[in-house]
């Protein structure tokens, strides 16, 4: 779980940070191909979001949603506007904080229930509130 927290919180953001750093060098090339990158990232984000709908494993659900959010970051960067850059930067910071917390909560749930399956764990909140 700690590896997943580091991956989602830090390593995924390094790719976005690298794109931010080389942004000035790729502006000329980016203006020619930005529509393609935006289309690929948005279509990929939608497809990965559809995969999230069928996930039964809590950890896989969080991981796939992280990939979908990085598609939004890439499309924001490729708009090559002030708002796109700031929105991508803000989303990377927020996602880095939230996704590592989600992995931590998934681990706490796994330790208590001994399962990451959403089918097995559904309705446990109601049970745990009554027994606490």
PDB file of C-alpha atoms in Angstrom:
ATOM      1  CA  UNK A   1       0.000   0.000   0.000  1.00  0.00           C
ATOM      2  CA  UNK A   2       2.836   2.393   0.732  1.00  0.00           C
ATOM      3  CA  UNK A   3       4.131   1.764  -2.785  1.00  0.00           C
ATOM      4  CA  UNK A   4       0.733   2.673  -4.224  1.00  0.00           C
ATOM      5  CA  UNK A   5       0.630   5.825  -2.112  1.00  0.00           C
ATOM      6  CA  UNK A   6       4.064   6.908  -3.334  1.00  0.00           C
ATOM      7  CA  UNK A   7       3.206   6.019  -6.934  1.00  0.00           C
ATOM      8  CA  UNK A   8      -0.053   7.965  -6.950  1.00  0.00           C
ATOM      9  CA  UNK A   9       1.169  10.818  -4.773  1.00  0.00           C
ATOM     10  CA  UNK A  10       4.605  11.479  -6.231  1.00  0.00           C
ATOM     11  CA  UNK A  11       5.632   9.462  -9.264  1.00  0.00           C
ATOM     12  CA  UNK A  12       2.584  10.170 -11.427  1.00  0.00           C
ATOM     13  CA  UNK A  13       3.079  13.863 -10.767  1.00  0.00           C
ATOM     14  CA  UNK A  14       6.687  13.759 -11.964  1.00  0.00           C
ATOM     15  CA  UNK A  15       5.470  13.159 -15.514  1.00  0.00           C
ATOM     16  CA  UNK A  16       3.162  16.159 -15.354  1.00  0.00           C
ATOM     17  CA  UNK A  17       5.898  18.250 -13.762  1.00  0.00           C
ATOM     18  CA  UNK A  18       8.268  17.201 -16.547  1.00  0.00           C
ATOM     19  CA  UNK A  19       5.720  18.349 -19.117  1.00  0.00           C
ATOM     20  CA  UNK A  20       5.419  21.676 -17.301  1.00  0.00           C
ATOM     21  CA  UNK A  21       9.208  22.123 -17.340  1.00  0.00           C
ATOM     22  CA  UNK A  22       9.604  21.443 -21.061  1.00  0.00           C
ATOM     23  CA  UNK A  23       6.476  23.423 -21.903  1.00  0.00           C
ATOM     24  CA  UNK A  24       8.462  26.371 -23.266  1.00  0.00           C
ATOM     25  CA  UNK A  25      10.467  24.108 -25.581  1.00  0.00           C
ATOM     26  CA  UNK A  26       7.436  22.333 -27.008  1.00  0.00           C
ATOM     27  CA  UNK A  27       5.211  25.342 -27.658  1.00  0.00           C
ATOM     28  CA  UNK A  28       6.064  25.483 -31.344  1.00  0.00           C
ATOM     29  CA  UNK A  29       5.621  21.738 -31.823  1.00  0.00           C
ATOM     30  CA  UNK A  30       2.666  21.661 -29.444  1.00  0.00           C
ATOM     31  CA  UNK A  31       0.610  24.125 -31.433  1.00  0.00           C
ATOM     32  CA  UNK A  32       0.669  21.735 -34.386  1.00  0.00           C
ATOM     33  CA  UNK A  33      -0.279  18.598 -32.475  1.00  0.00           C
ATOM     34  CA  UNK A  34      -2.163  19.852 -29.423  1.00  0.00           C
ATOM     35  CA  UNK A  35      -5.572  18.872 -30.830  1.00  0.00           C
ATOM     36  CA  UNK A  36      -4.360  15.284 -31.243  1.00  0.00           C
ATOM     37  CA  UNK A  37      -2.976  15.139 -27.682  1.00  0.00           C
ATOM     38  CA  UNK A  38      -6.125  16.672 -26.216  1.00  0.00           C
ATOM     39  CA  UNK A  39      -8.300  14.197 -28.126  1.00  0.00           C
ATOM     40  CA  UNK A  40      -6.213  11.191 -27.077  1.00  0.00           C
ATOM     41  CA  UNK A  41      -6.108  12.236 -23.430  1.00  0.00           C
ATOM     42  CA  UNK A  42      -9.830  12.970 -23.191  1.00  0.00           C
ATOM     43  CA  UNK A  43     -10.853   9.780 -25.000  1.00  0.00           C
ATOM     44  CA  UNK A  44      -8.450   7.815 -22.818  1.00  0.00           C
ATOM     45  CA  UNK A  45      -9.846   9.471 -19.704  1.00  0.00           C
ATOM     46  CA  UNK A  46     -13.398   8.573 -20.684  1.00  0.00           C
ATOM     47  CA  UNK A  47     -12.457   4.968 -21.493  1.00  0.00           C
ATOM     48  CA  UNK A  48     -10.590   4.533 -18.210  1.00  0.00           C
ATOM     49  CA  UNK A  49     -13.549   6.074 -16.371  1.00  0.00           C
ATOM     50  CA  UNK A  50     -15.785   3.449 -17.968  1.00  0.00           C
ATOM     51  CA  UNK A  51     -13.368   0.775 -16.751  1.00  0.00           C
ATOM     52  CA  UNK A  52     -13.760   2.264 -13.261  1.00  0.00           C
ATOM     53  CA  UNK A  53     -17.487   1.553 -13.405  1.00  0.00           C
ATOM     54  CA  UNK A  54     -16.823  -2.198 -13.670  1.00  0.00           C
ATOM     55  CA  UNK A  55     -14.147  -2.447 -10.992  1.00  0.00           C
ATOM     56  CA  UNK A  56     -14.846  -4.641  -7.986  1.00  0.00           C
ATOM     57  CA  UNK A  57     -11.438  -4.162  -6.340  1.00  0.00           C
ATOM     58  CA  UNK A  58     -11.115  -0.976  -4.300  1.00  0.00           C
ATOM     59  CA  UNK A  59      -7.395  -0.531  -4.936  1.00  0.00           C
ATOM     60  CA  UNK A  60      -7.781  -1.025  -8.689  1.00  0.00           C
ATOM     61  CA  UNK A  61     -10.644   1.488  -8.700  1.00  0.00           C
ATOM     62  CA  UNK A  62      -8.447   4.135  -7.096  1.00  0.00           C
ATOM     63  CA  UNK A  63      -5.569   3.355  -9.482  1.00  0.00           C
ATOM     64  CA  UNK A  64      -7.752   3.597 -12.598  1.00  0.00           C
ATOM     65  CA  UNK A  65      -9.284   6.856 -11.394  1.00  0.00           C
ATOM     66  CA  UNK A  66      -5.738   8.217 -10.976  1.00  0.00           C
ATOM     67  CA  UNK A  67      -5.025   7.394 -14.617  1.00  0.00           C
ATOM     68  CA  UNK A  68      -8.239   9.140 -15.675  1.00  0.00           C
ATOM     69  CA  UNK A  69      -7.252  12.256 -13.739  1.00  0.00           C
ATOM     70  CA  UNK A  70      -3.848  12.312 -15.393  1.00  0.00           C
ATOM     71  CA  UNK A  71      -5.638  12.363 -18.756  1.00  0.00           C
ATOM     72  CA  UNK A  72      -7.390  15.539 -17.645  1.00  0.00           C
ATOM     73  CA  UNK A  73      -4.036  16.997 -16.572  1.00  0.00           C
ATOM     74  CA  UNK A  74      -2.521  16.239 -19.979  1.00  0.00           C
ATOM     75  CA  UNK A  75      -5.420  17.809 -21.839  1.00  0.00           C
ATOM     76  CA  UNK A  76      -5.191  20.904 -19.649  1.00  0.00           C
ATOM     77  CA  UNK A  77      -1.479  21.205 -20.354  1.00  0.00           C
ATOM     78  CA  UNK A  78      -1.998  20.807 -24.078  1.00  0.00           C
ATOM     79  CA  UNK A  79      -4.467  23.689 -24.244  1.00  0.00           C
ATOM     80  CA  UNK A  80      -1.357  25.870 -23.876  1.00  0.00           C
ATOM     81  CA  UNK A  81      -3.272  28.595 -22.072  1.00  0.00           C
ATOM     82  CA  UNK A  82      -2.811  30.247 -18.695  1.00  0.00           C
ATOM     83  CA  UNK A  83      -5.961  28.629 -17.307  1.00  0.00           C
ATOM     84  CA  UNK A  84      -5.050  25.221 -18.678  1.00  0.00           C
ATOM     85  CA  UNK A  85      -1.610  25.300 -17.067  1.00  0.00           C
ATOM     86  CA  UNK A  86      -2.877  26.542 -13.714  1.00  0.00           C
ATOM     87  CA  UNK A  87      -5.751  24.063 -13.730  1.00  0.00           C
ATOM     88  CA  UNK A  88      -3.408  21.176 -14.475  1.00  0.00           C
ATOM     89  CA  UNK A  89      -1.007  22.311 -11.772  1.00  0.00           C
ATOM     90  CA  UNK A  90      -3.826  22.589  -9.225  1.00  0.00           C
ATOM     91  CA  UNK A  91      -5.260  19.203 -10.196  1.00  0.00           C
ATOM     92  CA  UNK A  92      -1.847  17.554  -9.837  1.00  0.00           C
ATOM     93  CA  UNK A  93      -1.403  18.946  -6.318  1.00  0.00           C
ATOM     94  CA  UNK A  94      -4.945  18.059  -5.250  1.00  0.00           C
ATOM     95  CA  UNK A  95      -4.760  14.598  -6.773  1.00  0.00           C
ATOM     96  CA  UNK A  96      -1.396  13.911  -5.154  1.00  0.00           C
ATOM     97  CA  UNK A  97      -2.857  14.642  -1.728  1.00  0.00           C
ATOM     98  CA  UNK A  98      -6.206  12.914  -2.226  1.00  0.00           C
ATOM     99  CA  UNK A  99      -5.101   9.740  -3.996  1.00  0.00           C
ATOM    100  CA  UNK A 100      -2.520   8.842  -1.373  1.00  0.00           C
ATOM    101  CA  UNK A 101      -5.205   9.363   1.274  1.00  0.00           C
ATOM    102  CA  UNK A 102      -7.593   7.134  -0.660  1.00  0.00           C
ATOM    103  CA  UNK A 103      -5.005   4.363  -0.808  1.00  0.00           C
ATOM    104  CA  UNK A 104      -4.477   4.745   2.944  1.00  0.00           C
ATOM    105  CA  UNK A 105      -8.227   4.449   3.569  1.00  0.00           C
ATOM    106  CA  UNK A 106      -8.407   1.416   1.282  1.00  0.00           C
ATOM    107  CA  UNK A 107      -5.676  -0.215   3.355  1.00  0.00           C
ATOM    108  CA  UNK A 108      -7.522   0.554   6.602  1.00  0.00           C
ATOM    109  CA  UNK A 109     -10.660  -1.004   5.129  1.00  0.00           C
ATOM    110  CA  UNK A 110      -8.655  -4.044   3.999  1.00  0.00           C
ATOM    111  CA  UNK A 111      -7.136  -4.510   7.460  1.00  0.00           C
ATOM    112  CA  UNK A 112     -10.561  -4.467   9.107  1.00  0.00           C
ATOM    113  CA  UNK A 113     -12.491  -6.542   6.567  1.00  0.00           C
ATOM    114  CA  UNK A 114      -9.688  -8.694   5.077  1.00  0.00           C
ATOM    115  CA  UNK A 115     -11.033  -8.006   1.595  1.00  0.00           C
ATOM    116  CA  UNK A 116     -10.742  -5.253  -0.996  1.00  0.00           C
ATOM    117  CA  UNK A 117     -13.820  -6.401  -2.901  1.00  0.00           C
ATOM    118  CA  UNK A 118     -16.581  -3.836  -3.171  1.00  0.00           C
ATOM    119  CA  UNK A 119     -19.179  -6.607  -3.364  1.00  0.00           C
ATOM    120  CA  UNK A 120     -18.114  -8.130  -0.062  1.00  0.00           C
ATOM    121  CA  UNK A 121     -17.657  -4.852   1.793  1.00  0.00           C
ATOM    122  CA  UNK A 122     -20.835  -3.078   0.707  1.00  0.00           C
ATOM    123  CA  UNK A 123     -23.173  -2.233   3.553  1.00  0.00           C
ATOM    124  CA  UNK A 124     -20.451  -2.524   6.186  1.00  0.00           C
ATOM    125  CA  UNK A 125     -20.714   1.127   7.185  1.00  0.00           C
ATOM    126  CA  UNK A 126     -24.240   0.563   8.429  1.00  0.00           C
ATOM    127  CA  UNK A 127     -23.138  -2.533  10.353  1.00  0.00           C
ATOM    128  CA  UNK A 128     -20.076  -0.886  11.878  1.00  0.00           C
ATOM    129  CA  UNK A 129     -21.992   2.182  13.048  1.00  0.00           C
ATOM    130  CA  UNK A 130     -24.477  -0.001  14.918  1.00  0.00           C
ATOM    131  CA  UNK A 131     -21.809  -2.170  16.535  1.00  0.00           C
ATOM    132  CA  UNK A 132     -19.523   0.726  17.583  1.00  0.00           C
TER     133      UNK A 132
END
